[in-house]
Amino acid sequence: MLKVRFAPSPTGPLHIGGARSALFNYLLARKEDGVFIVRSEDTDLERSSRESEHNIMEALRWLNIQWDEGIEVGGDNGPYRQTERLALYQEYTDRLLASGDAYYCYCSEEELEQERQDLMAKGETPRYLGKCRHLSAAERQTYEAAGRKPVVRFRVPEGRQILINDRVRGEVVFDSDGIGDYVIVKSDGIPTYNFAVVIDDTTMNITHVIRGEEHLSNTPRQVLIYQALGLPTPEFAHISLILNTEGKKMSKRDGDTAVIDYQAKGYLPEAVVNFIALMGWSPPGEEEFFTLEEMTQAFSLERVSKSPAVFDLNKLNYMNAHYIKQADPERLTDLAVPYLREMGAIPQGTLSEEERAWVTHYVQAIINHLSYMAQVKDFVHYVQGGEAPAPEGEALEILQGEQVPAVLDLFVEKLKSLEAIRVDTVKPLFKQITKETKLGGKQVFMPIRIALTGQMHGPELYDIVPLLGLENVLSRLAGTKALLAGSR
């Protein structure tokens, strides 16, 4: 049975690159009726936290990436935190020490740094040259008597080519002589990544390892440990880096890199999932919008590109705007409420039916202007009380047209004649005014829009008027007429 895993380090939020790795593992597991495991690589004791771990799990759940086994779910291969598996790592460490494939190293940090500097000065790749490879028992005893705490190093075989048949990159070959003996257990007894990950993948029966390209250089070290222990090696697939639009590795300087940042701004999870899936995976055909189920059916490692992916915020906004337009109005209302509350546009606490209906109407009125839901704050000035923003430039010139006072007076007259201010009652008024004044539509619509909003563009007038309400509309129109009277 196919088994894959996602193994984040809980040292911060789930980043876009990590989310993509999790998604590709999830899609392959679902496509092949396999098992998807999520575990925690928490051996960075200073930076790891349960809070970060939980936040990563919540981000995965928000994206609807569900796992079958692991953290917060359980299963037969636990525990799923590396700090709870130290006894297991010790067993395998003892096996490697007993077979001679690992040894204790007592070199100090200062000695190792000097060795590194000397190699770099010669233009060689920094690596451990094996000073402690053949220590006698007496030499070991001397070091220990001096209080030196050893690390455990893996003894890298010399003159060997390490072949990796990568499902994304094809055949990749590494030379063991360029690696040097590397640490597998630190002096405090905590295993390093390259050792712990092998033991975890082995004991959890992982068949396919799908992860970021930055781990490719770790793979030969891990393959050597599999071979030394006589363990089957999983299949590897290293997916490309994510670059910014300038072709550089994505970083905090490019803006938001964590999934939670997009959740906080009101992006829809299905849009984020669709977007990150297309960073490095090319589905068959021309379609670009997929449900998670459709992605699962279409996904294959053969269509994952080895070329770097580009994080294009404009593309994400385009996709998210599409999903917003497709979303249920009640769902969008729920998403809009916190942002409108935050700016005091609606009251705290449970909304009345009338207040909730206002929010629903407001969101639908501006839906074509939204790339993400936090932007509902940007249009409130169109539809809430108080004076309209003062018109400037071309907008002010339009208001100063000689037909404008007559248009505004007729609009007021017709509004006051309505029994109720609703979209269906307001919408016909504009045609009536154009007919009665014998003016073009733009000569009617534009002055009214500017009088009510101070701007030449925005939501439909027949939405703005009911959202403002009669009292606010009349107040804004009166303010505009006073402004015009003062400028004549």
Coordinates of C-alpha atoms in Angstrom, one line a residue:
M1 CA 0.0 0.0 0.0
L2 CA 1.2 3.5 -0.8
K3 CA 2.1 5.5 2.3
V4 CA 3.2 9.2 2.2
R5 CA 3.8 11.7 4.9
F6 CA 4.1 15.4 5.7
A7 CA 6.6 16.1 8.5
P8 CA 6.8 19.8 9.3
S9 CA 9.1 21.4 12.0
P10 CA 6.8 23.2 14.5
T11 CA 8.9 26.3 14.7
G12 CA 6.4 28.7 13.1
P13 CA 3.4 28.9 10.9
L14 CA 2.7 26.7 7.8
H15 CA 4.2 28.3 4.8
I16 CA 3.0 28.2 1.2
G17 CA 5.8 25.8 0.2
G18 CA 5.0 23.4 3.1
A19 CA 1.3 23.6 2.2
R20 CA 2.1 22.6 -1.4
S21 CA 4.2 19.6 -0.2
A22 CA 1.4 18.5 2.1
L23 CA -1.1 18.9 -0.8
F24 CA 0.9 16.9 -3.3
N25 CA 1.3 14.1 -0.7
Y26 CA -2.4 14.2 0.1
L27 CA -3.4 14.1 -3.6
L28 CA -1.2 11.1 -4.3
A29 CA -2.5 9.2 -1.3
R30 CA -6.1 9.8 -2.3
K31 CA -5.5 9.0 -5.9
E32 CA -3.8 5.7 -5.1
D33 CA -6.1 4.8 -2.1
G34 CA -3.1 5.1 0.1
V35 CA -2.4 6.5 3.6
F36 CA -1.4 10.1 4.4
I37 CA 0.5 10.6 7.6
V38 CA 1.3 13.9 9.4
R39 CA 4.0 13.9 12.0
S40 CA 6.1 16.5 13.8
E41 CA 9.8 17.0 13.5
D42 CA 10.2 18.8 16.8
T43 CA 13.9 18.1 17.7
D44 CA 14.8 21.8 17.4
L45 CA 14.1 22.1 21.2
E46 CA 14.7 25.9 21.4
R47 CA 12.3 26.9 18.5
S48 CA 9.7 24.1 18.5
S49 CA 6.4 24.6 20.3
R50 CA 3.1 22.8 20.6
E51 CA 1.4 26.0 19.7
S52 CA 3.1 26.1 16.4
E53 CA 2.4 22.4 15.9
H54 CA -1.3 23.0 16.5
N55 CA -1.4 26.1 14.3
I56 CA 0.1 24.0 11.4
M57 CA -2.5 21.3 11.9
E58 CA -5.3 24.0 11.9
A59 CA -3.9 25.5 8.7
L60 CA -4.0 22.1 7.0
R61 CA -7.5 21.5 8.2
W62 CA -8.5 25.0 6.9
L63 CA -7.2 23.9 3.5
N64 CA -9.2 20.7 3.8
I65 CA -6.1 18.6 3.7
Q66 CA -7.1 15.8 6.0
W67 CA -4.7 13.1 7.2
D68 CA -5.4 9.5 8.0
E69 CA -2.7 9.0 10.7
G70 CA -0.5 11.1 12.9
I71 CA -0.6 14.2 15.1
E72 CA -4.0 14.8 16.7
V73 CA -5.4 11.8 14.9
G74 CA -3.4 8.8 16.3
G75 CA -2.6 5.5 14.6
D76 CA -0.6 2.3 14.9
N77 CA 2.9 3.8 14.2
G78 CA 3.1 6.5 16.9
P79 CA 4.2 8.4 18.7
Y80 CA 4.2 11.0 15.9
R81 CA 6.6 13.5 17.5
Q82 CA 10.3 13.0 17.2
T83 CA 11.0 14.0 20.8
E84 CA 8.8 11.1 21.9
R85 CA 10.7 8.6 19.8
L86 CA 14.2 9.0 21.3
A87 CA 14.4 5.4 22.6
L88 CA 13.6 4.1 19.1
Y89 CA 16.4 6.2 17.6
Q90 CA 18.8 4.9 20.2
E91 CA 18.1 1.3 19.1
Y92 CA 19.1 2.1 15.5
T93 CA 22.1 4.2 16.7
D94 CA 23.4 1.2 18.7
R95 CA 23.0 -1.0 15.6
L96 CA 25.1 1.4 13.5
L97 CA 27.8 1.7 16.2
A98 CA 27.9 -2.1 16.6
S99 CA 28.3 -2.6 12.8
G100 CA 31.0 0.0 12.5
D101 CA 28.8 2.2 10.2
A102 CA 28.9 4.9 12.9
Y103 CA 31.4 6.1 15.5
Y104 CA 31.8 8.6 18.4
C105 CA 33.4 11.9 17.5
Y106 CA 34.9 14.1 20.1
C107 CA 36.1 17.1 17.9
S108 CA 35.3 20.5 19.4
E109 CA 33.5 23.2 17.6
E110 CA 36.7 25.2 17.3
E111 CA 38.5 22.3 15.7
L112 CA 35.7 21.7 13.3
E113 CA 35.6 25.4 12.3
Q114 CA 39.3 25.5 11.7
E115 CA 39.0 22.4 9.5
R116 CA 36.2 24.1 7.6
Q117 CA 38.2 27.2 7.0
D118 CA 41.3 25.3 5.9
L119 CA 39.2 23.4 3.3
M120 CA 37.6 26.6 2.0
A121 CA 41.0 28.2 1.7
K122 CA 42.1 25.4 -0.6
G123 CA 38.9 25.8 -2.7
E124 CA 37.5 22.5 -1.4
T125 CA 34.0 21.6 -0.2
P126 CA 33.8 21.9 3.6
R127 CA 33.4 18.4 5.1
Y128 CA 34.5 16.3 8.0
L129 CA 37.8 14.7 7.2
G130 CA 37.5 11.8 9.7
K131 CA 39.8 12.7 12.6
C132 CA 37.9 10.5 15.0
R133 CA 37.2 7.6 12.6
H134 CA 39.7 5.2 14.1
L135 CA 40.0 6.2 17.7
S136 CA 41.3 3.6 20.1
A137 CA 39.5 2.8 23.4
A138 CA 42.3 4.6 25.2
E139 CA 41.9 7.8 23.1
R140 CA 38.2 7.7 23.7
Q141 CA 38.7 7.4 27.4
T142 CA 41.1 10.4 27.4
Y143 CA 38.6 12.6 25.6
E144 CA 35.8 11.5 28.0
A145 CA 38.0 12.1 31.0
A146 CA 38.5 15.7 29.7
G147 CA 34.8 16.2 29.8
R148 CA 34.2 16.1 26.0
K149 CA 30.7 14.9 25.1
P150 CA 30.8 13.1 21.8
V151 CA 28.4 13.2 18.8
V152 CA 27.8 10.1 16.7
R153 CA 28.9 10.3 13.1
F154 CA 27.9 8.1 10.2
R155 CA 30.9 6.5 8.5
V156 CA 30.5 7.4 4.8
P157 CA 31.9 4.7 2.5
E158 CA 34.6 5.9 0.2
G159 CA 34.5 5.9 -3.6
R160 CA 30.8 5.1 -3.9
Q161 CA 28.3 6.6 -6.3
I162 CA 24.9 7.1 -4.8
L163 CA 22.1 6.8 -7.5
I164 CA 18.7 8.2 -6.8
N165 CA 15.9 7.7 -9.3
D166 CA 13.8 10.7 -8.5
R167 CA 10.2 10.6 -9.7
V168 CA 10.4 14.3 -10.6
R169 CA 14.0 14.9 -11.5
G170 CA 15.0 11.6 -13.0
E171 CA 18.3 10.0 -12.3
V172 CA 20.5 12.0 -9.9
V173 CA 24.0 10.8 -8.9
F174 CA 26.1 11.8 -5.9
D175 CA 29.7 11.0 -5.1
S176 CA 30.2 9.8 -1.5
D177 CA 33.7 11.3 -1.4
G178 CA 32.2 14.8 -1.4
I179 CA 30.0 14.2 1.6
G180 CA 32.2 13.5 4.6
D181 CA 31.2 11.7 7.8
Y182 CA 28.1 13.5 9.1
V183 CA 26.6 13.8 12.5
I184 CA 23.5 11.6 13.1
V185 CA 23.2 12.1 16.9
K186 CA 24.2 15.4 18.6
S187 CA 26.1 15.5 21.9
D188 CA 22.8 16.0 23.9
G189 CA 21.4 12.7 22.5
I190 CA 19.0 14.3 20.0
P191 CA 19.1 12.8 16.5
T192 CA 19.7 15.0 13.5
Y193 CA 17.2 15.3 10.7
N194 CA 19.0 13.0 8.3
F195 CA 19.0 10.1 10.8
A196 CA 15.6 10.6 12.5
V197 CA 13.8 10.9 9.2
V198 CA 15.1 7.6 7.9
I199 CA 14.0 5.8 11.1
D200 CA 10.6 7.5 11.1
D201 CA 10.0 6.7 7.4
T202 CA 11.1 3.1 7.9
T203 CA 9.0 2.4 11.0
M204 CA 6.0 4.1 9.5
N205 CA 6.3 2.1 6.3
I206 CA 6.6 5.2 4.1
T207 CA 6.7 4.1 0.4
H208 CA 7.0 7.6 -1.3
V209 CA 8.8 10.7 0.0
I210 CA 7.5 13.8 -1.7
R211 CA 9.2 17.0 -0.5
G212 CA 10.8 20.2 -1.5
E213 CA 13.9 20.5 -3.8
E214 CA 16.0 21.9 -0.9
H215 CA 16.0 18.3 0.6
L216 CA 17.6 16.8 -2.5
S217 CA 21.1 17.3 -1.1
N218 CA 20.1 15.4 2.0
T219 CA 18.9 12.4 0.1
P220 CA 22.3 10.6 -0.4
R221 CA 23.0 10.9 3.3
Q222 CA 19.7 9.2 4.0
V223 CA 20.1 6.5 1.3
L224 CA 23.4 5.6 2.9
I225 CA 21.7 5.0 6.3
Y226 CA 19.0 2.9 4.7
Q227 CA 21.7 0.8 3.0
A228 CA 23.8 0.5 6.2
L229 CA 20.8 -0.8 8.1
G230 CA 19.7 -3.1 5.3
L231 CA 16.4 -1.3 4.9
P232 CA 14.3 -0.8 1.8
T233 CA 14.6 2.7 0.3
P234 CA 11.4 4.6 -0.5
E235 CA 10.8 6.3 -3.8
F236 CA 11.8 10.0 -3.8
A237 CA 10.1 13.0 -5.6
H238 CA 11.6 16.4 -5.0
I239 CA 9.4 19.2 -6.1
S240 CA 10.7 22.6 -7.3
L241 CA 11.4 25.7 -5.4
I242 CA 8.9 28.5 -5.2
L243 CA 10.2 31.8 -6.6
N244 CA 8.9 35.3 -6.6
T245 CA 8.0 37.0 -9.8
E246 CA 11.5 38.3 -10.1
G247 CA 12.9 34.8 -10.2
K248 CA 14.3 34.8 -6.7
K249 CA 13.5 32.4 -3.8
M250 CA 10.4 33.5 -2.1
S251 CA 10.9 35.2 1.3
K252 CA 9.2 37.4 3.8
R253 CA 10.3 40.4 1.8
D254 CA 7.9 39.4 -0.9
G255 CA 4.9 39.8 1.4
D256 CA 2.9 37.1 3.1
T257 CA 4.4 33.6 2.9
A258 CA 2.3 31.8 5.6
V259 CA -1.1 30.2 5.0
I260 CA -2.5 31.9 8.0
D261 CA -1.8 35.3 6.4
Y262 CA -4.2 34.5 3.6
Q263 CA -6.8 33.0 5.9
A264 CA -6.7 36.3 7.9
K265 CA -7.3 38.3 4.8
G266 CA -10.3 36.4 3.8
Y267 CA -9.0 34.2 1.0
L268 CA -11.2 31.1 0.4
P269 CA -9.4 27.9 1.2
E270 CA -10.5 26.2 -2.0
A271 CA -8.9 29.1 -4.0
V272 CA -5.6 28.8 -2.1
V273 CA -5.5 25.0 -2.6
N274 CA -6.3 25.4 -6.3
F275 CA -3.6 28.1 -6.6
I276 CA -0.8 26.2 -4.9
A277 CA -1.6 23.0 -6.8
L278 CA -0.8 24.8 -10.0
M279 CA 2.6 25.9 -8.7
G280 CA 4.6 23.1 -10.1
W281 CA 1.9 20.8 -11.3
S282 CA 0.4 20.9 -14.8
P283 CA -3.0 19.3 -15.1
P284 CA -4.1 17.8 -18.4
G285 CA -6.2 20.0 -20.6
E286 CA -6.8 23.8 -20.4
E287 CA -8.9 23.9 -17.2
E288 CA -7.5 25.9 -14.3
F289 CA -10.2 25.7 -11.7
F290 CA -10.5 22.4 -9.8
T291 CA -12.2 21.1 -6.7
L292 CA -10.1 19.0 -4.4
E293 CA -11.8 15.9 -5.7
E294 CA -11.1 16.9 -9.3
M295 CA -7.5 17.6 -8.5
T296 CA -7.2 14.1 -6.9
Q297 CA -8.4 12.5 -10.1
A298 CA -6.1 14.5 -12.3
F299 CA -3.0 14.4 -10.1
S300 CA 0.2 12.5 -11.0
L301 CA 3.9 12.9 -10.2
E302 CA 4.6 12.6 -13.9
R303 CA 3.0 16.0 -14.4
V304 CA 4.9 17.7 -11.6
S305 CA 7.5 20.0 -13.1
K306 CA 11.2 20.1 -12.2
S307 CA 11.3 23.8 -13.2
P308 CA 10.9 26.4 -10.4
A309 CA 7.3 27.5 -9.7
V310 CA 6.4 31.2 -9.5
F311 CA 4.2 32.7 -6.7
D312 CA 2.1 35.3 -8.6
L313 CA -0.1 37.2 -6.2
N314 CA -2.1 38.6 -9.1
K315 CA -2.9 35.0 -10.2
L316 CA -4.0 34.1 -6.7
N317 CA -6.2 37.2 -6.5
Y318 CA -7.8 36.4 -9.9
M319 CA -8.5 32.8 -8.8
N320 CA -9.9 33.9 -5.4
A321 CA -12.2 36.5 -7.0
H322 CA -13.6 33.7 -9.2
Y323 CA -14.3 31.5 -6.1
I324 CA -15.9 34.5 -4.3
K325 CA -18.3 35.0 -7.2
Q326 CA -19.2 31.3 -7.0
A327 CA -19.7 31.2 -3.2
D328 CA -22.9 31.0 -1.3
P329 CA -24.1 34.5 -0.3
E330 CA -24.6 33.4 3.3
R331 CA -21.1 32.1 3.6
L332 CA -19.7 35.4 2.3
T333 CA -21.9 37.2 4.8
D334 CA -20.3 35.2 7.6
L335 CA -16.8 35.9 6.3
A336 CA -17.5 39.6 5.9
V337 CA -18.9 40.2 9.4
P338 CA -15.6 40.2 11.3
Y339 CA -14.0 42.8 9.0
L340 CA -17.1 45.1 9.1
R341 CA -17.2 44.7 12.9
E342 CA -13.5 45.5 13.2
M343 CA -14.1 49.0 11.6
G344 CA -17.3 49.6 13.4
A345 CA -19.5 49.4 10.3
I346 CA -21.9 46.9 12.1
P347 CA -22.6 46.4 15.8
Q348 CA -20.9 43.7 18.0
G349 CA -22.9 40.7 19.1
T350 CA -25.7 38.9 17.3
L351 CA -26.9 40.7 14.3
S352 CA -30.6 41.3 13.8
E353 CA -32.2 39.9 10.6
E354 CA -32.3 43.4 9.1
E355 CA -28.6 44.0 9.9
R356 CA -27.5 40.6 8.5
A357 CA -29.6 41.3 5.4
W358 CA -27.8 44.6 5.0
V359 CA -24.4 42.8 5.1
T360 CA -25.5 40.2 2.6
H361 CA -26.8 43.0 0.2
Y362 CA -23.6 45.0 0.7
V363 CA -21.3 42.1 -0.1
Q364 CA -23.3 41.2 -3.2
A365 CA -23.2 44.8 -4.3
I366 CA -19.4 44.9 -4.2
I367 CA -18.7 41.3 -5.1
N368 CA -17.2 42.2 -8.5
H369 CA -14.7 44.5 -6.8
L370 CA -13.4 41.8 -4.3
S371 CA -10.2 39.8 -4.6
Y372 CA -10.3 38.7 -1.0
M373 CA -12.9 39.3 1.8
A374 CA -10.9 41.8 3.9
Q375 CA -11.5 44.2 1.0
V376 CA -15.1 44.6 2.2
K377 CA -13.7 47.4 4.4
D378 CA -12.6 49.4 1.4
F379 CA -16.1 50.1 0.1
V380 CA -18.0 50.9 3.3
H381 CA -17.7 54.7 2.7
Y382 CA -20.0 54.2 -0.3
V383 CA -22.9 52.9 1.7
Q384 CA -22.8 54.3 5.3
G385 CA -23.9 57.6 6.8
G386 CA -22.0 60.8 7.1
E387 CA -20.9 63.1 4.3
A388 CA -19.7 61.6 1.0
P389 CA -16.0 62.0 0.3
A390 CA -15.4 65.4 -1.4
P391 CA -15.2 65.0 -5.2
E392 CA -12.0 66.1 -6.9
G393 CA -10.7 66.7 -10.4
E394 CA -12.9 65.4 -13.2
A395 CA -15.6 64.3 -10.7
L396 CA -16.0 67.8 -9.4
E397 CA -16.1 69.1 -13.0
I398 CA -19.0 66.7 -13.8
L399 CA -20.9 68.0 -10.8
Q400 CA -20.6 71.5 -12.0
G401 CA -22.6 70.8 -15.2
E402 CA -25.6 73.1 -15.6
Q403 CA -28.1 70.1 -15.8
V404 CA -26.9 68.7 -12.5
P405 CA -29.2 70.6 -10.0
A406 CA -32.3 69.6 -12.0
V407 CA -31.2 66.0 -12.1
L408 CA -30.6 65.9 -8.4
D409 CA -33.9 67.6 -7.6
L410 CA -35.8 65.2 -9.8
F411 CA -34.1 62.2 -8.2
V412 CA -35.0 63.5 -4.7
E413 CA -38.6 64.0 -5.8
K414 CA -38.9 60.4 -7.1
L415 CA -37.1 58.9 -4.2
K416 CA -39.5 60.5 -1.7
S417 CA -42.5 59.2 -3.7
L418 CA -41.4 55.6 -3.2
E419 CA -43.2 53.5 -0.6
A420 CA -40.0 51.5 0.1
I421 CA -36.3 51.9 -0.9
R422 CA -35.3 48.6 -2.5
V423 CA -33.3 47.6 -5.5
D424 CA -36.4 46.8 -7.5
T425 CA -38.0 50.2 -6.7
V426 CA -34.9 52.3 -7.1
K427 CA -33.6 50.8 -10.4
P428 CA -36.4 52.1 -12.6
L429 CA -35.9 55.7 -11.4
F430 CA -32.8 56.4 -13.5
K431 CA -34.6 55.5 -16.7
Q432 CA -37.5 57.7 -15.7
I433 CA -35.2 60.6 -15.1
T434 CA -33.3 60.2 -18.4
K435 CA -36.7 60.1 -20.2
E436 CA -38.1 63.2 -18.4
T437 CA -35.0 65.3 -18.7
K438 CA -34.2 64.1 -22.2
L439 CA -30.5 63.6 -21.1
G440 CA -28.2 60.7 -21.9
G441 CA -27.7 58.1 -19.2
K442 CA -24.2 59.2 -18.3
Q443 CA -25.5 62.7 -17.7
V444 CA -27.9 61.3 -15.1
F445 CA -26.1 58.4 -13.5
M446 CA -22.7 60.0 -13.1
P447 CA -23.8 63.2 -11.2
I448 CA -26.0 61.1 -8.9
R449 CA -23.1 58.7 -8.3
I450 CA -20.6 61.4 -7.5
A451 CA -23.1 63.2 -5.3
L452 CA -23.6 60.1 -3.2
T453 CA -20.1 58.7 -3.2
G454 CA -17.7 61.4 -4.3
Q455 CA -16.3 59.1 -6.9
M456 CA -17.0 58.2 -10.5
H457 CA -16.8 54.4 -10.1
G458 CA -18.0 51.8 -7.7
P459 CA -21.0 49.6 -6.9
E460 CA -24.2 49.9 -8.8
L461 CA -26.3 53.0 -7.9
Y462 CA -29.4 50.8 -7.4
D463 CA -27.4 49.0 -4.7
I464 CA -25.9 52.1 -3.1
V465 CA -29.2 53.8 -2.5
P466 CA -31.0 51.1 -0.5
L467 CA -27.8 50.4 1.4
L468 CA -27.4 54.0 2.4
G469 CA -31.1 54.4 3.2
L470 CA -33.4 57.4 2.4
E471 CA -32.2 59.6 5.2
N472 CA -28.5 59.2 4.3
V473 CA -29.2 59.6 0.6
L474 CA -31.1 62.9 1.2
S475 CA -28.4 64.1 3.5
R476 CA -25.6 63.5 1.0
L477 CA -27.6 65.0 -1.9
A478 CA -28.3 68.1 0.2
G479 CA -24.6 68.4 1.0
T480 CA -23.7 68.2 -2.7
K481 CA -26.3 70.9 -3.6
A482 CA -24.8 73.2 -0.9
L483 CA -21.4 72.5 -2.2
L484 CA -22.5 73.5 -5.7
A485 CA -24.3 76.5 -4.5
G486 CA -21.2 77.7 -2.8
S487 CA -19.0 77.2 -5.8
R488 CA -21.3 79.2 -8.2

